[in-house]
Amino acid sequence: MNTLSPANALVDLKQAAEILESGGVCAFATETVYGLGADAGNADAVVKIYEIKGRPRFNPLIVHCATREMAESLVLFDDAARKLADAFWPGPLTLVLPLRRGAAIADLVSAGLDTLAVRMPAHELARQLIATVGRPLAAPSANPSGRLSPTKAEQVISDFDGSVPVLDGGVCAAGVESTIIACRDGATIQLRAGAITHDDIEQVLGFKVSRARQGDAIAAPGMLARHYAPRARLYLGVSHPEAGMAYLGFGEMPETTGPMRNLSPAGDLAEAARNLFAMLRELDASGVAEIGVAPIPETGLGEAINDRLTRAAARE
Ligand code: TXA
Ligand code: MG
């Protein structure tokens, strides 16, 4: 991999497509978080994603498609998957579906599983990039494995010291990763809470959708107890921060003495999701040892926000 200086880490659409076509890795914006992309059919390119991120090989990647046809060429949709794709694509929904035999996807992408995670991003530039390359792109979030996800191009540049080219698509609108739903053997299960709420999923399907729990055979291999981790220690459900503690508020702020941010002064969960990773990064960068986080309601997008916070606060 070339070492690019931060000044030339930004690339345009054409350059990004050329890098990907020639088996390189390039980060790009999606509506959720930045992804670290490679041609999903090129095993040598996909290996680079795992190496750059320091990602365990057992943790499979999401494949990003420009069109429904591209996705249909890779996986088998059942009725529920079809309904969900009709309702939420392009958008922050990932479907884990049976892999089609003979699909041109490197084995490492699905970590040897017989299912594949696919999604069609809502971000215009992301779909243009996939369409220009003409190939599905495997892309995990563009952060070193286990750390906070990036929602701005400059965070990707600093996380990898400018060594990864980035297609800048602005600030990510959703701010938390896609919701992951597995559809197989007639069952429909939520593997990861995300930018589309569980309520919205159930509303479209018209039936109850269960949530996979840690340790279930079906669970996403990447749903580790500790993840999205800042350097500082995180304390959740803190209404009154101790002196010197940094504070991440939500709604009305208590008195604080350390550095502080407010996820959403108005108590809006969509705004809070959008700000979550960036504000955690900012507080972490202030060098504090401890960050207190306000209680966040578990409703709607609160499920995804609390999921990320719980993993970020976990010790192991
Ligand atoms: O919003 C998103 O989904 C972002 C953007 C870049 O698209 N991507 C993202 O990727 O969050 P990543 O790699 O950080 O998370 C993917 C998750 C992991 O927990 C992984 O274990 C799970 O998806 N996954 C991928 N393929 C799977 C499969 N076949 N079965 C079960 N889980 C799978
Ligand atoms: Mg990730």
Coordinates of N, CA, C and O in Angstrom, one line a residue, residues 127-289:
R127 N -23.4 5.0 -4.4 CA -24.0 4.2 -5.5 C -23.3 4.5 -6.8 O -23.1 3.6 -7.7
Q128 N -22.9 5.8 -7.0 CA -22.2 6.1 -8.3 C -20.9 5.4 -8.3 O -20.4 4.9 -9.4
L129 N -20.2 5.3 -7.2 CA -18.9 4.7 -7.1 C -19.0 3.2 -7.5 O -18.3 2.7 -8.3
I130 N -20.0 2.5 -6.9 CA -20.2 1.1 -7.2 C -20.6 0.9 -8.6 O -20.1 0.0 -9.3
A131 N -21.5 1.8 -9.2 CA -21.9 1.7 -10.6 C -20.7 1.9 -11.5 O -20.6 1.3 -12.5
T132 N -19.8 2.8 -11.2 CA -18.7 3.1 -12.0 C -17.7 1.9 -12.1 O -17.2 1.6 -13.1
V133 N -17.5 1.4 -10.9 CA -16.6 0.2 -10.8 C -17.3 -1.0 -11.5 O -16.7 -1.9 -12.1
G134 N -18.7 -1.0 -11.4 CA -19.4 -2.1 -12.0 C -19.4 -3.4 -11.3 O -19.7 -4.4 -11.8
R135 N -18.9 -3.3 -10.0 CA -18.8 -4.5 -9.2 C -19.3 -4.2 -7.8 O -19.2 -3.1 -7.3
P136 N -19.9 -5.2 -7.1 CA -20.2 -5.0 -5.7 C -19.0 -4.7 -4.9 O -17.9 -5.3 -5.1
L137 N -19.1 -3.8 -3.9 CA -18.0 -3.5 -3.0 C -18.1 -4.0 -1.6 O -19.2 -3.7 -1.0
A138 N -17.2 -4.8 -1.2 CA -17.2 -5.2 0.3 C -16.7 -4.0 1.0 O -15.7 -3.4 0.7
A139 N -17.4 -3.6 2.1 CA -16.9 -2.5 2.9 C -17.4 -2.6 4.4 O -18.6 -2.4 4.6
P140 N -16.5 -2.7 5.3 CA -16.8 -2.6 6.7 C -16.6 -1.1 7.0 O -16.2 -0.3 6.2
S141 N -17.0 -0.7 8.2 CA -16.8 0.7 8.6 C -15.3 1.0 8.6 O -14.4 0.1 8.9
A142 N -14.9 2.2 8.2 CA -13.5 2.6 7.9 C -12.8 3.0 9.1 O -12.3 4.2 9.2
N143 N -12.7 2.2 10.1 CA -12.0 2.5 11.4 C -11.1 1.2 11.7 O -11.5 0.1 11.4
P144 N -10.0 1.5 12.5 CA -9.3 0.3 13.0 C -10.3 -0.6 13.8 O -11.2 -0.1 14.5
S145 N -10.2 -1.9 13.6 CA -11.1 -2.8 14.3 C -11.3 -2.5 15.7 O -10.4 -2.3 16.5
G146 N -12.6 -2.5 16.1 CA -12.9 -2.3 17.6 C -13.0 -0.8 18.0 O -13.5 -0.5 19.1
R147 N -12.7 0.1 17.1 CA -12.7 1.5 17.5 C -14.0 2.2 17.1 O -14.8 1.7 16.4
L148 N -14.0 3.6 17.4 CA -15.2 4.3 17.0 C -15.3 4.4 15.4 O -14.3 4.6 14.8
S149 N -16.5 4.4 14.9 CA -16.7 4.5 13.5 C -16.6 5.9 13.0 O -16.9 6.8 13.8
P150 N -16.1 6.1 11.8 CA -16.0 7.5 11.2 C -17.2 8.0 10.5 O -17.8 7.3 9.8
T151 N -17.6 9.3 10.8 CA -18.7 9.9 10.1 C -18.3 11.1 9.3 O -19.1 11.8 8.7
K152 N -16.9 11.3 9.2 CA -16.4 12.4 8.4 C -15.1 11.9 7.7 O -14.4 11.1 8.3
A153 N -14.8 12.4 6.5 CA -13.6 12.0 5.8 C -12.3 12.2 6.6 O -11.4 11.4 6.6
E154 N -12.2 13.4 7.3 CA -11.0 13.7 8.0 C -10.7 12.7 9.1 O -9.6 12.4 9.5
Q155 N -11.8 12.0 9.7 CA -11.5 11.0 10.7 C -10.9 9.8 10.1 O -10.0 9.2 10.7
V156 N -11.3 9.4 8.9 CA -10.7 8.3 8.2 C -9.2 8.6 8.0 O -8.3 7.7 8.2
I157 N -9.0 9.8 7.5 CA -7.6 10.2 7.2 C -6.7 10.1 8.5 O -5.6 9.5 8.5
S158 N -7.2 10.6 9.6 CA -6.4 10.6 10.8 C -6.3 9.2 11.4 O -5.3 8.8 11.9
D159 N -7.4 8.4 11.3 CA -7.4 7.0 11.9 C -6.3 6.2 11.2 O -5.7 5.3 11.9
F160 N -6.0 6.4 9.9 CA -5.1 5.6 9.2 C -3.8 6.4 8.8 O -3.1 6.1 7.8
D161 N -3.6 7.5 9.5 CA -2.4 8.4 9.2 C -2.3 8.7 7.7 O -1.2 8.8 7.2
G162 N -3.4 8.9 7.0 CA -3.4 9.3 5.6 C -3.0 8.2 4.7 O -2.7 8.5 3.5
S163 N -2.9 7.0 5.1 CA -2.4 5.9 4.3 C -3.5 5.3 3.4 O -3.3 4.5 2.6
V164 N -4.8 5.7 3.7 CA -5.9 5.2 3.0 C -6.6 6.3 2.1 O -7.0 7.3 2.7
P165 N -6.7 6.1 0.8 CA -7.4 7.1 0.0 C -8.9 7.2 0.4 O -9.5 6.2 0.7
V166 N -9.5 8.4 0.4 CA -10.8 8.6 0.8 C -11.6 9.4 -0.2 O -11.2 10.5 -0.6
L167 N -12.8 8.9 -0.6 CA -13.7 9.7 -1.4 C -14.7 10.4 -0.4 O -15.5 9.8 0.3
D168 N -14.5 11.8 -0.4 CA -15.2 12.6 0.6 C -16.6 12.8 0.2 O -16.9 13.3 -0.9
G169 N -17.6 12.3 1.0 CA -19.0 12.6 0.6 C -19.7 13.4 1.7 O -20.9 13.2 1.9
G170 N -18.9 14.1 2.5 CA -19.5 15.0 3.5 C -19.7 14.2 4.8 O -19.3 13.1 5.0
V171 N -20.5 14.8 5.7 CA -20.8 14.2 7.0 C -22.0 13.2 6.8 O -22.9 13.5 6.1
C172 N -21.8 12.0 7.4 CA -22.8 11.0 7.2 C -24.1 11.4 7.9 O -24.2 11.8 9.1
A173 N -25.2 11.3 7.2 CA -26.5 11.8 7.6 C -27.1 11.0 8.8 O -27.7 11.5 9.7
A174 N -26.9 9.7 8.8 CA -27.5 8.8 9.9 C -26.6 8.7 11.1 O -27.1 8.9 12.2
G175 N -25.3 8.5 10.8 CA -24.4 8.5 11.9 C -24.2 7.2 12.7 O -23.2 7.0 13.4
V176 N -25.1 6.3 12.6 CA -24.9 4.9 13.1 C -25.1 4.0 12.0 O -25.7 4.3 11.0
E177 N -24.5 2.8 12.2 CA -24.5 1.8 11.1 C -25.9 1.3 10.7 O -26.9 1.5 11.5
S178 N -26.0 0.6 9.6 CA -27.2 0.0 9.1 C -27.8 -1.0 10.1 O -27.1 -1.6 10.9
T179 N -29.1 -1.2 10.1 CA -29.8 -2.2 10.8 C -29.5 -3.5 10.0 O -29.6 -3.5 8.8
I180 N -29.2 -4.6 10.7 CA -29.0 -5.9 10.0 C -30.1 -6.9 10.3 O -30.3 -7.1 11.5
I181 N -30.7 -7.4 9.2 CA -31.8 -8.3 9.4 C -31.4 -9.6 8.6 O -31.0 -9.5 7.4
A182 N -31.5 -10.7 9.3 CA -31.2 -12.0 8.6 C -32.5 -12.7 8.2 O -33.5 -12.7 9.0
C183 N -32.7 -13.1 7.0 CA -33.9 -13.8 6.5 C -33.4 -15.2 6.0 O -32.7 -15.2 4.9
R184 N -33.7 -16.2 6.7 CA -33.4 -17.6 6.2 C -34.2 -18.6 6.8 O -34.7 -18.5 8.0
D185 N -34.5 -19.7 6.1 CA -35.3 -20.8 6.6 C -36.6 -20.3 7.1 O -37.1 -20.8 8.1
G186 N -37.2 -19.3 6.5 CA -38.5 -18.8 6.9 C -38.5 -17.9 8.1 O -39.5 -17.4 8.6
A187 N -37.3 -17.7 8.7 CA -37.2 -16.8 9.9 C -36.6 -15.5 9.6 O -35.8 -15.3 8.6
T188 N -37.1 -14.4 10.3 CA -36.6 -13.1 10.1 C -36.1 -12.6 11.5 O -36.9 -12.4 12.4
I189 N -34.8 -12.3 11.6 CA -34.2 -11.9 12.9 C -33.4 -10.7 12.8 O -32.6 -10.6 11.8
Q190 N -33.5 -9.8 13.7 CA -32.6 -8.6 13.7 C -31.3 -9.0 14.4 O -31.2 -9.4 15.5
L191 N -30.2 -8.8 13.6 CA -28.9 -9.1 14.1 C -28.2 -7.9 14.7 O -27.3 -8.0 15.6
R192 N -28.5 -6.7 14.2 CA -27.9 -5.5 14.8 C -28.9 -4.4 14.7 O -29.5 -4.2 13.7
A193 N -29.1 -3.7 15.8 CA -29.9 -2.5 15.8 C -29.2 -1.4 15.0 O -27.9 -1.4 15.0
G194 N -29.9 -0.6 14.3 CA -29.2 0.4 13.5 C -30.1 1.6 13.1 O -31.1 1.9 13.8
A195 N -29.8 2.2 11.9 CA -30.4 3.5 11.6 C -31.9 3.3 11.2 O -32.6 4.3 11.1
I196 N -32.3 2.1 10.9 CA -33.8 1.9 10.7 C -34.3 1.2 12.0 O -33.7 0.2 12.4
T197 N -35.3 1.8 12.6 CA -35.8 1.2 13.9 C -36.5 -0.1 13.7 O -37.1 -0.4 12.7
H198 N -36.4 -0.9 14.8 CA -37.1 -2.2 14.9 C -38.6 -2.0 14.6 O -39.2 -2.8 13.9
D199 N -39.2 -0.9 15.2 CA -40.6 -0.6 14.9 C -40.9 -0.5 13.4 O -41.9 -1.0 12.9
D200 N -40.0 0.2 12.7 CA -40.2 0.4 11.3 C -40.1 -0.9 10.5 O -40.9 -1.1 9.5
I201 N -39.2 -1.7 10.9 CA -39.1 -3.1 10.3 C -40.3 -3.9 10.5 O -40.9 -4.5 9.5
E202 N -40.8 -3.9 11.8 CA -42.0 -4.7 12.0 C -43.3 -4.2 11.3 O -44.1 -4.9 10.9
Q203 N -43.3 -2.8 11.2 CA -44.4 -2.2 10.5 C -44.5 -2.7 9.1 O -45.6 -3.0 8.6
V204 N -43.4 -2.7 8.4 CA -43.4 -3.1 7.0 C -43.7 -4.6 6.9 O -44.4 -5.0 6.0
L205 N -43.2 -5.4 7.8 CA -43.4 -6.9 7.6 C -44.8 -7.3 8.1 O -45.3 -8.3 7.7
G206 N -45.3 -6.6 9.1 CA -46.6 -6.9 9.7 C -46.5 -8.1 10.6 O -47.5 -8.7 10.9
F207 N -45.3 -8.5 11.1 CA -45.2 -9.5 12.2 C -44.0 -9.1 13.1 O -43.2 -8.3 12.7
K208 N -44.0 -9.8 14.2 CA -42.9 -9.5 15.2 C -41.6 -10.1 14.7 O -41.5 -11.2 14.2
V209 N -40.5 -9.3 15.0 CA -39.2 -9.7 14.6 C -38.3 -9.8 15.8 O -38.2 -8.9 16.6
S210 N -37.8 -11.0 16.1 CA -36.9 -11.2 17.3 C -35.5 -10.6 17.1 O -35.1 -10.4 15.9
R211 N -34.9 -10.4 18.2 CA -33.5 -9.9 18.1 C -32.5 -11.0 18.5 O -32.8 -11.7 19.6
A212 N -31.5 -11.2 17.8 CA -30.5 -12.2 18.1 C -29.7 -11.7 19.4 O -29.5 -10.5 19.5
R213 N -29.4 -12.6 20.3 CA -28.6 -12.3 21.4 C -27.2 -12.8 21.3 O -27.0 -13.7 20.6
Q214 N -26.3 -12.1 22.0 CA -24.9 -12.5 22.1 C -24.8 -14.0 22.3 O -25.5 -14.5 23.2
G215 N -24.1 -14.6 21.4 CA -23.9 -16.1 21.6 C -24.8 -17.0 20.8 O -24.6 -18.1 20.7
D216 N -25.9 -16.4 20.3 CA -26.8 -17.2 19.5 C -26.0 -17.6 18.2 O -25.2 -16.9 17.7
A217 N -26.4 -18.8 17.7 CA -25.6 -19.3 16.5 C -25.8 -18.3 15.4 O -24.9 -18.1 14.6
I218 N -27.0 -17.7 15.3 CA -27.3 -16.8 14.2 C -26.6 -15.5 14.3 O -26.5 -14.8 13.3
A219 N -26.2 -15.1 15.5 CA -25.8 -13.7 15.7 C -24.7 -13.3 14.8 O -23.9 -14.1 14.3
A220 N -24.6 -12.0 14.5 CA -23.5 -11.5 13.6 C -22.2 -11.7 14.3 O -22.0 -11.4 15.5
P221 N -21.2 -12.4 13.6 CA -19.9 -12.7 14.3 C -19.2 -11.4 14.8 O -18.4 -11.5 15.7
G222 N -19.6 -10.3 14.2 CA -18.9 -9.1 14.6 C -19.5 -8.3 15.8 O -19.0 -7.3 16.2
M223 N -20.6 -8.9 16.4 CA -21.2 -8.2 17.5 C -20.5 -8.5 18.8 O -21.0 -9.3 19.6
L224 N -19.3 -8.0 18.9 CA -18.5 -8.3 20.1 C -19.0 -7.4 21.3 O -19.4 -6.3 21.1
A225 N -18.8 -7.9 22.5 CA -19.2 -7.2 23.7 C -18.5 -5.8 23.7 O -19.1 -4.8 24.0
R226 N -17.2 -5.8 23.4 CA -16.5 -4.5 23.4 C -16.2 -4.1 22.0 O -15.6 -4.9 21.2
H227 N -16.6 -2.9 21.7 CA -16.5 -2.4 20.3 C -16.7 -0.9 20.3 O -17.1 -0.4 21.4
Y228 N -16.5 -0.2 19.2 CA -16.8 1.2 19.2 C -16.1 1.9 20.3 O -16.6 2.8 20.9
A229 N -14.9 1.5 20.7 CA -14.3 1.9 22.0 C -13.5 3.2 21.9 O -12.6 3.3 21.1
P230 N -13.8 4.2 22.7 CA -12.9 5.3 22.8 C -11.8 4.9 23.7 O -11.8 3.8 24.3
R231 N -10.8 5.8 23.9 CA -9.6 5.5 24.8 C -10.1 5.7 26.2 O -9.7 4.9 27.1
A232 N -10.9 6.7 26.5 CA -11.3 7.0 27.8 C -12.3 6.0 28.3 O -12.9 5.3 27.5
R233 N -12.5 5.8 29.6 CA -13.4 4.9 30.2 C -14.8 5.6 30.1 O -15.0 6.8 30.4
L234 N -15.8 4.8 29.7 CA -17.2 5.4 29.5 C -18.1 4.9 30.6 O -18.0 3.8 31.0
Y235 N -18.9 5.8 31.2 CA -19.9 5.5 32.2 C -21.2 5.9 31.7 O -21.4 7.0 31.2
L236 N -22.2 4.9 31.7 CA -23.5 5.2 31.1 C -24.5 5.6 32.1 O -24.4 5.3 33.3
G237 N -25.6 6.2 31.7 CA -26.7 6.5 32.6 C -26.3 7.6 33.6 O -26.9 7.6 34.7
V238 N -25.4 8.5 33.3 CA -24.9 9.4 34.3 C -25.7 10.7 34.1 O -25.7 11.4 33.1
S239 N -26.5 11.1 35.2 CA -27.3 12.3 35.2 C -26.5 13.5 35.7 O -26.7 14.6 35.3
H240 N -25.5 13.2 36.7 CA -24.8 14.3 37.3 C -23.3 13.9 37.3 O -22.9 13.1 38.1
P241 N -22.5 14.4 36.3 CA -21.1 14.0 36.2 C -20.3 14.5 37.4 O -20.5 15.6 37.9
E242 N -19.3 13.6 37.7 CA -18.4 14.0 38.8 C -17.4 15.1 38.3 O -17.3 15.2 37.1
A243 N -16.8 15.8 39.2 CA -15.9 16.9 38.9 C -14.8 16.4 38.0 O -14.2 15.3 38.2
G244 N -14.5 17.1 36.9 CA -13.4 16.7 36.0 C -13.8 15.7 34.9 O -13.0 15.5 34.0
M245 N -14.9 15.0 35.1 CA -15.3 14.0 34.1 C -15.8 14.7 32.9 O -16.5 15.7 33.0
A246 N -15.5 14.2 31.7 CA -16.1 14.8 30.5 C -17.6 14.3 30.5 O -17.9 13.2 31.1
Y247 N -18.4 15.0 29.7 CA -19.8 14.6 29.8 C -20.4 14.7 28.4 O -20.3 15.7 27.7
L248 N -21.2 13.6 28.0 CA -21.9 13.6 26.8 C -23.4 13.6 27.2 O -23.9 12.7 27.7
G249 N -24.0 14.8 27.0 CA -25.4 15.0 27.4 C -26.4 14.6 26.3 O -26.1 14.4 25.2
F250 N -27.7 14.6 26.8 CA -28.8 14.4 25.9 C -30.0 15.2 26.5 O -30.4 15.0 27.6
G251 N -30.5 16.2 25.7 CA -31.6 17.0 26.3 C -31.0 18.1 27.2 O -29.9 18.6 27.0
E252 N -31.7 18.3 28.3 CA -31.3 19.3 29.3 C -30.0 18.9 29.9 O -29.8 17.8 30.3
M253 N -29.0 19.9 30.0 CA -27.7 19.6 30.6 C -27.6 19.8 32.1 O -28.1 20.9 32.5
P254 N -27.0 18.9 32.8 CA -26.7 19.2 34.2 C -25.5 20.1 34.3 O -24.9 20.5 33.3
E255 N -25.1 20.5 35.5 CA -23.9 21.3 35.7 C -22.7 20.4 35.4 O -22.6 19.3 35.8
T256 N -21.7 20.9 34.6 CA -20.5 20.1 34.3 C -19.3 21.0 34.6 O -19.4 22.2 34.5
T257 N -18.2 20.3 34.9 CA -16.9 21.0 35.0 C -15.9 20.7 33.9 O -15.1 21.5 33.6
G258 N -16.0 19.5 33.4 CA -15.1 19.0 32.4 C -15.6 19.4 31.0 O -16.6 20.1 30.8
P259 N -14.9 18.9 29.9 CA -15.3 19.1 28.6 C -16.7 18.5 28.4 O -17.0 17.4 29.0
M260 N -17.5 19.1 27.6 CA -18.9 18.5 27.4 C -19.4 18.7 26.0 O -19.0 19.7 25.3
R261 N -20.3 17.8 25.6 CA -21.0 18.0 24.3 C -22.5 17.6 24.6 O -22.7 16.8 25.6
N262 N -23.4 18.0 23.8 CA -24.8 17.6 23.9 C -25.2 16.9 22.6 O -25.2 17.5 21.6
L263 N -25.6 15.7 22.7 CA -26.0 14.9 21.5 C -27.2 15.5 20.8 O -27.3 15.5 19.6
S264 N -28.1 16.0 21.6 CA -29.3 16.8 21.1 C -29.9 17.6 22.2 O -30.6 17.0 23.0
P265 N -29.7 18.9 22.2 CA -30.3 19.7 23.2 C -31.9 19.5 23.2 O -32.5 19.6 24.3
A266 N -32.4 19.3 22.0 CA -33.9 19.2 21.9 C -34.4 17.7 22.3 O -35.6 17.5 22.3
G267 N -33.4 16.8 22.6 CA -33.8 15.5 22.9 C -34.3 14.7 21.7 O -35.1 13.8 21.8
D268 N -33.7 15.0 20.5 CA -34.1 14.3 19.3 C -33.1 13.1 19.0 O -31.9 13.3 18.9
L269 N -33.7 11.9 18.9 CA -32.8 10.7 18.8 C -32.1 10.7 17.4 O -31.0 10.2 17.4
A270 N -32.7 11.2 16.4 CA -32.0 11.2 15.0 C -30.8 12.1 15.1 O -29.7 11.7 14.6
E271 N -31.0 13.3 15.7 CA -29.8 14.2 15.9 C -28.8 13.5 16.7 O -27.6 13.6 16.5
A272 N -29.2 12.9 17.8 CA -28.2 12.2 18.7 C -27.4 11.1 18.0 O -26.2 11.0 18.2
A273 N -28.1 10.3 17.1 CA -27.4 9.3 16.4 C -26.4 9.9 15.5 O -25.3 9.4 15.4
R274 N -26.8 11.0 14.8 CA -25.9 11.6 13.9 C -24.6 12.2 14.6 O -23.5 12.1 14.0
N275 N -24.8 12.6 15.8 CA -23.7 13.2 16.6 C -22.8 12.2 17.4 O -21.8 12.6 17.8
L276 N -23.4 11.0 17.6 CA -22.8 10.1 18.6 C -21.3 9.9 18.4 O -20.5 10.1 19.3
F277 N -20.9 9.3 17.3 CA -19.5 8.9 17.1 C -18.6 10.1 17.1 O -17.5 10.1 17.7
A278 N -19.0 11.2 16.4 CA -18.1 12.4 16.3 C -17.9 13.0 17.7 O -16.8 13.4 18.0
M279 N -19.0 13.1 18.5 CA -18.8 13.7 19.8 C -18.0 12.9 20.7 O -17.2 13.4 21.5
L280 N -18.2 11.6 20.7 CA -17.3 10.7 21.5 C -15.9 10.9 21.1 O -15.0 10.9 22.0
R281 N -15.6 11.0 19.8 CA -14.2 11.2 19.3 C -13.7 12.5 19.9 O -12.6 12.6 20.3
E282 N -14.5 13.6 19.9 CA -14.1 14.9 20.3 C -13.7 14.9 21.8 O -12.7 15.4 22.2
L283 N -14.6 14.3 22.6 CA -14.4 14.2 24.0 C -13.2 13.4 24.3 O -12.3 13.7 25.2
D284 N -13.0 12.3 23.6 CA -11.9 11.4 23.8 C -10.6 12.1 23.5 O -9.6 12.0 24.2
A285 N -10.6 13.0 22.4 CA -9.4 13.7 22.0 C -9.0 14.8 23.0 O -7.9 15.2 23.0
S286 N -9.9 15.1 23.9 CA -9.6 16.2 24.9 C -8.7 15.6 25.9 O -8.1 16.3 26.8
G287 N -8.5 14.2 25.9 CA -7.5 13.6 26.8 C -8.0 13.2 28.2 O -7.2 12.8 29.0
V288 N -9.3 13.3 28.4 CA -9.9 13.0 29.7 C -9.8 11.5 29.9 O -9.7 10.7 29.0
A289 N -9.8 11.1 31.2 CA -9.7 9.6 31.5 C -11.1 9.0 31.6 O -11.3 7.8 31.4

